Amino acid sequence: MLSKKFLRRTAVAGASLIGLTAIAATTLWALDRAFPPPLPAELTVSTEVQDRDGELLRAFATPDGYWRLETRLDQVDKQFVDMLVTYEDKRFWDHEGVDVLALARAAGQFATSGRIVSGGSTLSMQLARLIEPRESRSLGSKVKQMLRAIQIERRLSKREILERYLTLAPYGGNLEGVRAASLAYFGKEPKRLTVSEAALLVALPQLPEKRRPDRNLKIAHAARDRVLTRMVSSRLLGEREAARAALDDVSDLRRTLPALAAHAAYAMLPKAVPGQPLQLTIRKSVQEGLEQVARDAATKLGPRLSVAMVLADSRTGDILGEVGSANFFDASRSGWIDMTKIVRSPGSTLKPFIYGLAFEQGLVAQETLIDDSPVDFSGYRPKNFDMGYQGDVSIRQALQLSLNVPAIRVLDAVGPTRLMARFRQAGVSPILPVNEAPGLAIGLGGVGVTLRDLVQLYTGLANGGKTHTLHDGTEPANAERTSATILDGPANWQIIDILSGVKPPEGALQRGIAYKTGTSYGYRDAWSVGFDGRYVLGVWVGRPDAGAVPGLSGYVSAAPILFEGFVRSGLAAIPLPGKPPGMFSPRREDLPVTLARFGAGSDGLVQATVSEPAPTIIFPPDGARVDLGTNSADASPLVLKLQGGRAPFRWLANGKPLAGIDRRRTATWQPDGAGYSTLTVIDAAGRAASVKVFVE
């Protein structure tokens, strides 16, 4: 039986122990509060600009010059995490910051071999070293790491500890964190790593400079193989799987981190919030394709020329890809200038909207004839691009051939002010010369627009006549987004139908798009804008300093880039809309008299706007006798020639029309036999000339 004295002493000792424990705990708690680990709420990480789906477009180095991308566990391959924990800290999920068994093993190995065989540091201890770098490898530093690890475990969950380690771990040079390392060494995010890649990333942080594969390939290779061997002994990998992984090459290439959408990315920087990625409406795959097309095209085009591109979803106004220049870092092409936002002359690219208004007002049909010949509008004398004239052409031909004179004739009828008002209604305000009112010259590029403006206007054509304000995410949060009708539905379809018939550039893949080209005065800007049933792509080619480029043209220089851009964007082609129900597209012979020719009055007669001389038959001359050998089997045809008049021309022999209508001023006639005949020609204005001849 225990004595009372023993029990008293035991109680006193127990109370003392409890007291000492309480004092120690209180002291440790006070020290923990007084000297907390340097754990900021948010790590200093690289600013990321992401696409619409969260994929990295561009990252900016931290203020201290490191590529340090914030990492979450769901962004990293699970097998890599398992290999990391197995290799570095196999009891990570169970200990409280310090693995006593690992420390004992390491101490025993050091005592028996006299050197460090394996470390006893946990991932929590390694995180402590990363956030508070040690000055030396002393015992005191190790103890401090252990205490910090315990503090860290009290404040962060295991998941948070892993994520911070994966964000801060060194991988050589100015690479920190597994995401930066995976992008630099493998060119991809660490979401899906091969076994070989995962093993290399596990090995690098222990000796990041010594094992850098871009500088010490053999050492990196050996370090990876040691990790694979450890995984086999830990039964995380099978021998065959590890052997196959060991056969994979280790690349000695360090890639640059993604640097897409440079202009938009820099424009986003004022919005940066520490620890929060910035997001654009751009789609990474589209952006990659367009940038490659722009680089390749600029190389072919020659020095100092640049390329800008904008691809938008017409149904939402989202910009899915935008290239401000062929190469942001190419000083010879002024690559830092975002040419999607620079005001330039649009050439002929506004013509579809001129004709669209004419369709709306019932002034024309596709087969309405219009005169393409020199004309004077109170001193303004538009000329065609090739300085030639076609005579009478249909409205469809006039737009497809981008003839200047017919476009100005139509603009004169619909009114330049009305056209400008429609543009402003669609959210685009073209820039006019100072103190000038809208004039006819705007139809041929005498106004300033940006590439984004142009694409915004064309979203209306691709979207049934309804435009949407373009946006890419760089706009202020309170920026107004509007939609407006630029053309009514039937008129809009007429323009689509015409533009879809424009011949693609030579060698271009057929994609089923409608498009228009343009060339500004002096060969300074080449444009091409096209669309399918949903997406609109605009292309600008030229010199950023607005210098002239002989031979530059929309069809030759910009149109091939447009078609290649659609292909390389990777977007599925959306068919153009079909003819709306009830839409009537009459043939020329079925047109009402007022639509047969542009400029006809309400009485159906052609208005007196004709400036050409009346037609005159110059051969055969009136009263001539012509020997054609009509009595022989090989009788010759009679060649007919005329001067003046407006094309097209119809010839009649003895009151009967010859086959077809001809634009040329020569024709042939095969008489039925000998005798007198009357030959007549009628021009497009209804004026006629006749001669009488005797055929032998």
XYZ file of C-alpha atoms in Angstrom:
696
model
C 0.000 0.000 0.000
C 1.335 3.424 -1.108
C 2.177 5.817 1.705
C 0.514 9.206 1.924
C 3.945 10.809 1.689
C 4.607 9.126 -1.699
C 1.253 10.129 -3.015
C 1.829 13.693 -1.892
C 5.196 13.833 -3.654
C 3.733 12.303 -6.792
C 0.942 14.855 -6.850
C 3.413 17.683 -6.377
C 5.615 16.332 -9.188
C 2.616 15.928 -11.468
C 1.429 19.422 -10.745
C 4.911 20.746 -11.385
C 5.091 18.867 -14.667
C 1.728 20.194 -15.728
C 2.784 23.674 -14.693
C 6.040 23.424 -16.599
C 4.187 22.069 -19.599
C 1.702 24.907 -19.382
C 4.508 27.435 -19.034
C 6.348 25.880 -21.984
C 3.180 25.848 -24.074
C 2.411 29.430 -23.122
C 5.958 30.437 -23.905
C 5.890 28.658 -27.269
C 2.497 30.209 -28.046
C 3.833 33.650 -27.127
C 6.982 33.109 -29.172
C 4.866 31.847 -32.074
C 2.763 34.988 -31.919
C 5.771 37.240 -31.415
C 7.829 35.663 -34.219
C 5.358 34.383 -36.844
C 6.659 32.883 -40.075
C 6.725 35.303 -43.016
C 3.615 33.963 -44.705
C 2.031 36.721 -46.804
C -1.625 36.307 -47.632
C -0.675 36.489 -51.309
C 2.644 35.490 -52.823
C 4.402 37.870 -55.192
C 3.837 36.101 -58.477
C 4.006 36.889 -62.169
C 1.053 38.755 -63.620
C -0.753 36.389 -65.940
C -2.938 37.262 -68.911
C -5.223 34.364 -69.769
C -7.549 33.583 -72.627
C -11.305 33.098 -72.352
C -10.801 29.496 -71.177
C -8.134 30.243 -68.564
C -5.152 29.229 -70.709
C -2.007 31.306 -70.361
C -1.472 33.840 -73.153
C 1.323 35.866 -71.594
C 3.092 36.248 -68.265
C 5.134 39.151 -66.939
C 8.149 38.636 -64.699
C 7.913 39.631 -61.038
C 9.506 42.917 -59.925
C 12.609 40.973 -58.873
C 12.902 39.404 -62.318
C 11.573 35.883 -61.716
C 9.113 33.807 -63.682
C 6.948 32.696 -60.790
C 3.466 31.486 -61.742
C 0.927 30.829 -59.024
C 0.130 27.124 -58.880
C -2.914 25.239 -57.642
C -2.984 21.489 -57.168
C -5.688 21.093 -59.806
C -3.244 22.611 -62.330
C -0.630 19.910 -61.747
C -0.448 16.269 -62.822
C -1.492 14.064 -59.872
C 1.218 11.516 -60.634
C 3.840 14.244 -60.366
C 2.512 15.257 -56.931
C 2.578 11.612 -55.797
C 6.153 11.226 -57.028
C 7.203 14.470 -55.330
C 5.742 13.479 -51.965
C 7.188 9.970 -52.235
C 10.645 11.282 -53.095
C 10.834 14.273 -50.739
C 8.524 13.569 -47.807
C 6.666 10.256 -47.860
C 4.928 10.928 -44.491
C 3.915 14.442 -45.547
C 0.210 13.836 -45.023
C 0.742 12.501 -41.468
C 3.386 14.590 -39.676
C 3.012 18.047 -38.113
C 5.859 19.687 -39.972
C 8.799 17.583 -38.758
C 9.297 13.914 -39.622
C 11.134 12.536 -36.595
C 11.700 9.156 -38.233
C 13.274 10.763 -41.304
C 15.520 12.922 -39.130
C 16.629 9.879 -37.119
C 17.379 7.947 -40.309
C 19.392 10.839 -41.740
C 21.329 11.241 -38.499
C 22.133 7.514 -38.382
C 23.322 7.512 -41.985
C 25.540 10.513 -41.300
C 26.998 8.886 -38.192
C 27.873 5.644 -39.972
C 29.134 7.050 -43.265
C 30.453 10.434 -42.221
C 28.512 12.197 -44.968
C 24.956 13.169 -45.745
C 23.300 10.222 -47.506
C 19.689 11.480 -47.413
C 18.067 14.546 -45.990
C 15.432 14.636 -43.313
C 13.745 17.831 -44.454
C 10.013 17.719 -44.948
C 8.220 19.712 -47.615
C 7.063 22.016 -44.834
C 10.686 22.575 -43.827
C 11.655 23.199 -47.443
C 8.849 25.745 -47.729
C 10.219 27.413 -44.594
C 13.611 27.674 -46.288
C 12.032 29.104 -49.460
C 10.138 31.857 -47.679
C 13.022 32.601 -45.306
C 16.326 31.695 -46.996
C 19.026 30.510 -44.576
C 22.406 32.142 -44.389
C 24.312 28.906 -43.737
C 23.841 25.141 -43.455
C 24.386 25.155 -39.689
C 22.587 23.128 -37.043
C 20.960 26.315 -35.797
C 19.527 27.003 -39.241
C 18.144 23.477 -39.359
C 16.470 23.874 -35.981
C 14.979 27.167 -37.072
C 13.562 25.475 -40.183
C 11.989 22.788 -38.015
C 10.341 25.373 -35.767
C 9.161 27.358 -38.769
C 7.739 24.186 -40.318
C 5.691 23.558 -37.177
C 4.459 27.146 -37.288
C 3.558 26.798 -40.962
C 1.605 23.592 -40.316
C -0.457 25.420 -37.692
C -1.400 28.133 -40.163
C -1.787 26.367 -43.504
C -3.494 23.202 -44.640
C -1.469 20.449 -46.267
C -2.920 21.439 -49.620
C -1.917 25.072 -49.135
C 1.608 24.046 -48.130
C 1.983 21.969 -51.279
C 0.648 24.758 -53.482
C 3.069 27.285 -52.014
C 5.959 24.873 -52.445
C 4.955 24.228 -56.070
C 4.826 27.988 -56.658
C 8.190 28.841 -55.036
C 10.428 25.824 -55.683
C 13.578 26.804 -57.664
C 14.116 25.234 -61.094
C 17.205 26.995 -62.342
C 17.940 30.523 -63.471
C 14.983 32.798 -62.870
C 12.442 29.972 -63.010
C 10.461 29.386 -59.853
C 7.544 27.025 -59.474
C 6.561 23.940 -61.380
C 4.369 25.786 -63.919
C 7.159 28.089 -65.062
C 9.546 25.127 -65.225
C 7.150 22.944 -67.217
C 6.466 25.736 -69.709
C 10.168 26.535 -70.071
C 11.488 22.984 -70.342
C 8.552 21.159 -71.984
C 6.506 23.949 -73.593
C 3.316 22.981 -71.766
C 1.433 23.372 -68.523
C 2.144 20.653 -65.910
C -1.416 19.319 -66.036
C -0.453 16.274 -68.090
C 3.167 15.231 -67.736
C 4.874 12.114 -68.964
C 6.551 9.944 -66.332
C 9.957 11.141 -67.552
C 8.941 14.805 -67.346
C 7.473 14.371 -63.873
C 10.639 12.666 -62.639
C 12.836 15.509 -63.957
C 10.679 18.138 -62.251
C 10.926 16.209 -58.984
C 14.728 16.126 -59.228
C 15.483 19.728 -60.206
C 14.646 21.731 -57.021
C 17.274 19.899 -54.926
C 20.165 21.304 -56.992
C 18.469 23.578 -59.533
C 21.556 25.227 -61.015
C 23.659 22.081 -61.157
C 20.863 20.018 -62.733
C 19.541 22.534 -65.268
C 18.962 20.502 -68.446
C 19.682 23.506 -70.682
C 23.203 23.751 -69.214
C 24.052 20.378 -67.657
C 22.154 17.818 -69.678
C 24.008 14.707 -68.468
C 23.598 15.654 -64.810
C 19.889 16.356 -65.329
C 19.499 13.021 -67.099
C 21.163 11.128 -64.235
C 19.087 12.958 -61.622
C 15.888 12.025 -63.440
C 16.937 8.381 -63.562
C 17.608 8.349 -59.809
C 14.077 9.563 -59.203
C 12.713 6.797 -61.442
C 14.727 4.207 -59.533
C 13.384 5.497 -56.208
C 9.815 5.334 -57.541
C 10.308 1.668 -58.414
C 11.674 0.833 -54.945
C 8.747 2.734 -53.410
C 6.365 0.745 -55.656
C 4.873 3.886 -57.126
C 6.083 2.816 -60.578
C 6.523 -0.589 -62.124
C 9.939 -1.575 -63.439
C 8.766 -1.627 -67.070
C 7.098 1.779 -66.812
C 10.224 3.287 -65.263
C 12.431 1.628 -67.885
C 10.326 3.086 -70.702
C 10.483 6.528 -69.084
C 14.277 6.244 -68.792
C 14.483 5.833 -72.565
C 12.925 9.265 -73.149
C 15.319 12.002 -74.122
C 15.823 14.987 -71.851
C 15.702 18.162 -73.934
C 18.455 20.723 -73.486
C 16.180 23.498 -74.730
C 14.802 26.237 -72.519
C 11.798 27.803 -74.233
C 10.452 31.280 -73.758
C 7.217 31.434 -71.832
C 4.036 32.136 -73.830
C 4.007 35.687 -75.193
C 0.787 35.829 -77.196
C -1.452 38.854 -77.818
C 1.318 41.244 -76.801
C -0.555 44.493 -77.416
C -3.712 43.405 -75.608
C -1.674 41.911 -72.766
C 0.191 45.156 -72.139
C -3.096 47.065 -72.321
C -4.403 44.851 -69.501
C -1.581 45.660 -67.078
C -3.289 48.719 -65.513
C -6.043 46.332 -64.400
C -3.640 43.983 -62.626
C -4.515 42.902 -59.071
C -1.851 40.895 -57.171
C -2.548 37.199 -57.318
C -5.426 37.477 -59.795
C -4.989 36.572 -63.467
C -6.251 38.963 -66.130
C -8.603 37.545 -68.727
C -9.198 38.432 -72.377
C -11.954 37.248 -74.704
C -9.248 35.846 -77.000
C -9.046 32.099 -77.648
C -5.462 30.860 -77.413
C -5.611 28.442 -80.346
C -7.026 31.168 -82.607
C -4.397 33.666 -81.472
C -1.540 31.241 -82.096
C -2.765 30.557 -85.616
C -3.224 34.222 -86.543
C 0.159 35.274 -85.156
C 1.903 32.576 -87.171
C 0.065 33.652 -90.330
C 1.057 37.291 -89.721
C 4.733 36.408 -89.169
C 4.895 34.241 -92.282
C 3.104 36.839 -94.399
C 5.343 39.702 -93.278
C 8.412 37.662 -94.152
C 7.089 37.158 -97.684
C 5.936 40.748 -98.086
C 9.340 42.204 -97.334
C 11.042 44.614 -94.922
C 9.229 47.385 -93.024
C 5.803 45.969 -93.911
C 3.544 44.848 -91.100
C 0.314 42.882 -90.783
C -2.599 43.396 -88.399
C -5.579 41.071 -87.950
C -8.802 41.015 -85.940
C -11.126 37.999 -85.743
C -14.452 38.448 -83.966
C -17.607 36.507 -83.188
C -20.369 38.441 -84.947
C -23.036 37.124 -82.574
C -21.431 38.511 -79.422
C -18.758 41.021 -80.443
C -16.101 38.942 -78.650
C -12.665 39.317 -80.224
C -11.240 35.796 -80.482
C -7.913 36.811 -81.973
C -6.107 40.087 -82.590
C -2.651 40.719 -83.987
C -1.456 44.299 -83.685
C 1.703 43.739 -85.717
C 3.644 40.971 -87.400
C 6.179 40.885 -84.551
C 5.918 42.974 -81.386
C 9.705 43.003 -80.947
C 10.620 43.799 -84.568
C 11.733 47.440 -84.528
C 12.164 47.508 -88.314
C 8.398 47.015 -88.634
C 7.537 49.250 -85.636
C 6.102 46.144 -84.024
C 5.160 47.911 -80.806
C 2.448 49.897 -82.648
C -0.978 48.264 -82.433
C -2.174 48.725 -86.001
C -5.640 47.388 -85.187
C -6.340 50.755 -83.520
C -4.618 53.145 -85.934
C -6.837 55.260 -88.190
C -6.152 54.661 -91.883
C -7.960 55.041 -95.206
C -10.166 51.957 -95.806
C -10.015 52.069 -99.605
C -13.002 50.276 -101.155
C -14.020 48.277 -98.095
C -17.009 50.543 -97.350
C -18.638 49.945 -100.750
C -20.846 47.050 -99.585
C -22.666 49.403 -97.219
C -23.251 51.931 -100.027
C -24.953 49.291 -102.134
C -26.722 47.921 -99.055
C -28.443 51.262 -98.516
C -29.419 51.313 -102.203
C -31.013 47.883 -101.830
C -32.852 49.091 -98.741
C -34.261 52.076 -100.613
C -35.327 49.989 -103.589
C -33.021 51.858 -105.948
C -31.318 48.788 -107.368
C -31.499 45.046 -107.864
C -28.507 42.803 -108.403
C -29.069 42.762 -112.172
C -29.779 46.472 -112.505
C -27.465 47.967 -115.112
C -25.270 50.890 -114.110
C -22.898 52.940 -116.198
C -19.166 52.623 -115.596
C -17.724 55.492 -117.582
C -16.062 58.827 -116.770
C -18.334 61.189 -114.892
C -18.044 64.591 -113.230
C -19.755 65.307 -109.911
C -19.330 69.070 -109.637
C -15.603 68.800 -110.042
C -15.127 65.397 -108.368
C -14.096 62.884 -111.041
C -13.694 59.380 -109.609
C -11.551 56.947 -111.572
C -11.329 53.180 -111.429
C -8.332 51.512 -109.824
C -7.012 50.239 -113.181
C -7.942 53.488 -114.977
C -10.166 51.478 -117.367
C -13.947 51.488 -117.746
C -16.408 48.672 -118.356
C -19.358 50.526 -119.830
C -22.667 49.084 -118.646
C -22.355 46.541 -115.832
C -24.788 45.040 -113.369
C -24.828 46.137 -109.750
C -23.561 42.675 -108.837
C -20.609 43.013 -111.206
C -19.892 46.553 -110.057
C -19.490 45.475 -106.427
C -17.641 42.241 -107.168
C -15.198 44.064 -109.459
C -15.026 46.952 -106.964
C -15.575 49.543 -109.688
C -15.251 53.058 -108.343
C -17.477 55.065 -110.670
C -20.647 52.955 -110.136
C -20.116 53.049 -106.382
C -19.963 56.852 -106.391
C -23.025 57.053 -108.630
C -24.947 54.994 -106.072
C -23.512 56.936 -103.123
C -24.622 60.144 -104.765
C -28.145 58.736 -104.828
C -28.289 57.349 -101.262
C -26.383 60.274 -99.749
C -23.008 60.344 -97.968
C -24.596 61.832 -94.854
C -27.007 58.931 -94.584
C -24.126 56.462 -94.946
C -22.139 58.181 -92.168
C -25.210 58.255 -89.935
C -25.621 54.516 -90.404
C -21.979 53.950 -89.417
C -22.393 56.042 -86.265
C -25.563 54.147 -85.445
C -23.491 50.957 -85.579
C -21.017 52.400 -83.061
C -18.330 53.451 -85.555
C -17.419 57.106 -86.091
C -15.179 57.472 -89.171
C -12.772 60.407 -89.081
C -13.356 63.095 -91.702
C -10.860 65.755 -92.753
C -11.002 68.800 -90.471
C -14.008 71.057 -91.074
C -15.314 68.901 -93.922
C -18.811 67.485 -94.276
C -19.338 63.929 -95.566
C -18.733 63.895 -99.309
C -18.664 61.384 -102.134
C -14.974 60.666 -101.522
C -15.828 58.602 -98.446
C -16.968 55.848 -100.814
C -13.399 55.402 -102.055
C -11.566 55.683 -98.756
C -11.682 59.451 -98.167
C -12.341 58.883 -94.474
C -10.391 57.359 -91.581
C -11.263 54.109 -89.810
C -9.421 51.517 -87.760
C -9.246 47.811 -88.464
C -11.407 47.179 -85.399
C -13.957 49.691 -86.751
C -14.086 47.859 -90.048
C -14.519 44.446 -88.455
C -17.273 45.844 -86.236
C -19.155 47.079 -89.302
C -18.782 43.713 -91.007
C -20.149 41.868 -87.957
C -23.458 43.315 -89.138
C -23.135 41.613 -92.530
C -22.315 38.286 -90.862
C -25.101 38.657 -88.292
C -28.172 39.418 -90.371
C -27.582 43.167 -90.421
C -27.085 43.616 -86.665
C -23.687 44.809 -85.399
C -22.183 44.309 -81.958
C -19.586 46.488 -80.249
C -16.263 44.666 -80.344
C -14.550 43.961 -77.027
C -11.513 41.973 -75.926
C -11.413 42.559 -72.158
C -9.108 45.572 -72.191
C -12.035 47.994 -72.039
C -13.074 49.689 -68.782
C -15.524 47.647 -66.733
C -18.256 50.210 -67.341
C -17.659 50.423 -71.102
C -20.912 50.465 -73.017
C -21.651 47.529 -75.295
C -24.266 48.229 -77.912
C -25.883 46.508 -80.841
C -27.493 48.227 -83.806
C -28.946 47.504 -87.214
C -26.692 48.605 -90.036
C -28.759 47.075 -92.877
C -32.182 45.512 -92.958
C -32.389 41.754 -93.478
C -33.212 41.572 -97.196
C -30.634 44.190 -98.173
C -28.042 42.508 -95.962
C -28.600 39.170 -97.711
C -28.204 40.776 -101.134
C -24.747 42.030 -100.113
C -23.789 38.630 -98.685
C -24.899 36.935 -101.893
C -22.820 39.304 -104.021
C -19.677 39.166 -101.866
C -19.831 35.380 -101.607
C -19.349 35.294 -105.381
C -16.058 37.218 -105.327
C -13.290 35.036 -106.722
C -10.858 33.822 -104.019
C -7.185 34.662 -104.498
C -5.165 32.172 -106.489
C -4.209 29.098 -104.461
C -6.530 29.878 -101.532
C -8.472 27.055 -99.944
C -12.212 27.274 -100.591
C -13.980 27.976 -97.315
C -17.333 29.455 -98.285
C -16.757 33.017 -97.120
C -17.912 36.369 -98.416
C -15.227 39.022 -98.561
C -14.212 42.450 -99.814
C -10.816 43.981 -100.461
C -9.607 47.549 -100.530
C -6.510 49.577 -101.380
C -6.002 53.112 -100.118
C -4.834 56.002 -102.245
C -1.115 55.911 -102.994
C -0.742 52.197 -102.201
C -0.378 52.833 -98.481
C -2.875 50.342 -97.060
C -4.150 46.994 -98.269
C -7.301 45.572 -96.681
C -9.355 42.418 -96.795
C -12.393 41.697 -94.632
C -14.330 38.445 -94.850
C -16.906 36.457 -92.960
C -18.763 33.171 -92.848
C -22.035 32.575 -91.035
C -20.551 33.621 -87.685
C -16.949 34.802 -87.688
C -15.486 37.977 -89.184
C -11.784 38.393 -89.958
C -10.189 41.660 -90.986
C -6.648 42.039 -92.350
C -4.540 45.168 -92.823
C -1.187 45.234 -94.614
C 1.082 48.232 -94.952
C 3.832 50.275 -93.366
C 3.162 51.675 -89.896
C 4.715 54.983 -90.997
C 2.101 55.223 -93.813
C 4.757 55.055 -96.500
C 3.724 54.113 -100.031
C 4.370 50.524 -101.140
C 4.345 50.143 -104.939
C 2.303 47.133 -105.988
C 0.457 46.845 -102.681
C -3.221 45.937 -103.122
C -6.013 44.383 -101.144
C -6.563 41.458 -103.514
C -2.896 40.574 -104.003
C -1.453 41.438 -100.585
C -4.230 41.096 -97.981
C -6.756 38.594 -99.390
C -4.391 35.561 -99.281
C -3.692 36.356 -95.616
C -7.440 36.495 -94.966
C -8.064 33.023 -96.360
C -5.009 31.562 -94.636
C -6.075 33.215 -91.372
C -9.469 31.543 -91.477
C -7.833 28.166 -92.049
C -5.170 28.565 -89.345
C -7.644 29.912 -86.786
C -8.910 26.380 -86.290
C -12.514 27.562 -86.117
C -15.139 25.382 -87.749
C -16.600 27.000 -90.864
C -20.170 28.208 -90.393
C -22.233 28.278 -93.606
C -23.429 31.632 -94.874
C -27.168 32.196 -94.436
C -29.472 31.030 -97.211
C -31.934 33.185 -99.089
C -34.619 34.525 -96.749
C -38.172 33.258 -97.328
C -40.019 35.346 -99.890
C -36.828 36.921 -101.240
C -37.150 37.547 -104.989
C -34.046 37.839 -107.147
C -35.310 38.613 -110.645
C -33.343 38.026 -113.807
C -32.429 41.070 -115.839
C -35.202 40.510 -118.369
C -37.735 40.223 -115.541
C -36.832 43.522 -113.868
C -39.442 46.274 -113.779
C -38.542 49.130 -116.078
C -37.547 51.407 -113.195
C -34.937 48.850 -112.001
C -33.641 47.859 -115.414
C -31.092 50.652 -115.316
C -29.820 52.700 -112.413
C -30.862 56.317 -112.929
C -34.151 55.558 -114.739
C -36.962 57.931 -113.816
C -40.459 57.071 -112.681
C -41.591 57.071 -116.324
C -39.130 54.318 -117.081
C -37.028 56.467 -119.407
C -33.323 56.841 -118.914
C -32.519 60.201 -117.396
C -30.408 62.568 -119.426
C -27.083 61.904 -117.796
C -25.386 60.588 -120.904
C -22.158 62.378 -121.787
C -20.856 59.984 -124.489
C -21.425 60.752 -128.196
C -24.106 58.778 -130.000
C -23.018 55.561 -131.738
C -21.778 55.779 -135.341
C -21.205 52.820 -137.666
C -17.829 53.394 -139.295
C -17.690 50.080 -141.213
C -19.227 49.262 -143.497
C -19.912 52.819 -144.642
C -23.423 53.724 -145.714
C -24.149 52.694 -149.350
C -21.087 50.458 -149.676
C -20.957 47.393 -151.927
C -19.203 44.506 -150.176
C -18.060 41.313 -151.878
C -18.308 38.445 -149.400
C -18.527 35.624 -151.910
C -22.085 34.849 -150.981
C -22.488 32.508 -153.917
C -19.664 30.220 -152.762
C -19.675 27.593 -150.028
C -17.082 29.485 -147.947
C -18.695 32.920 -147.839
C -16.976 35.328 -145.444
C -18.772 37.129 -142.582
C -18.984 40.911 -142.606
C -17.037 42.709 -139.882
C -19.010 45.531 -138.271
C -17.318 48.439 -136.446
C -18.665 51.462 -134.583
C -17.528 54.472 -132.584
C -19.145 56.218 -129.622
C -22.220 55.025 -127.793
C -22.563 53.355 -124.412
C -21.991 49.605 -124.042
C -23.497 47.093 -124.276
C -24.591 47.147 -127.913
C -27.237 45.215 -129.819
C -26.944 44.758 -133.592
C -29.827 44.172 -135.981
C -29.738 43.057 -139.635
C -32.879 43.874 -141.604
C -34.756 44.347 -138.329
C -33.740 40.984 -136.859
C -31.381 41.059 -133.814
C -28.080 39.288 -134.080
C -27.327 36.776 -131.342
C -26.243 38.209 -127.973
C -25.409 41.628 -126.600
C -21.808 42.746 -127.044
C -19.675 45.208 -125.050
C -17.118 45.429 -127.807
C -17.327 47.917 -130.617
C -16.794 45.242 -133.236
C -19.099 42.434 -134.322
C -19.575 40.031 -137.256
C -22.604 39.273 -139.412
C -23.102 36.344 -141.771
C -25.660 37.400 -144.450
C -28.182 34.893 -145.811
C -27.530 35.905 -149.397
C -26.735 38.694 -151.810
C -28.656 41.965 -152.011
C -29.388 45.119 -150.061
C -29.423 44.945 -146.249
C -29.929 47.451 -143.450
C -27.619 47.187 -140.432
C -28.563 48.902 -137.174
C -26.841 49.232 -133.790
C -28.567 50.299 -130.548
C -26.538 51.336 -127.516
C -27.430 51.035 -123.811
C -28.983 54.510 -123.809
C -31.377 53.525 -126.597
C -29.640 55.566 -129.283
C -29.387 53.985 -132.735
C -27.400 54.273 -135.957
C -28.043 52.537 -139.306
C -26.351 51.969 -142.674
C -27.465 50.355 -145.940
C -25.083 48.072 -147.806
C -25.193 45.846 -150.887
C -23.723 42.389 -150.304
C -22.299 40.413 -153.237
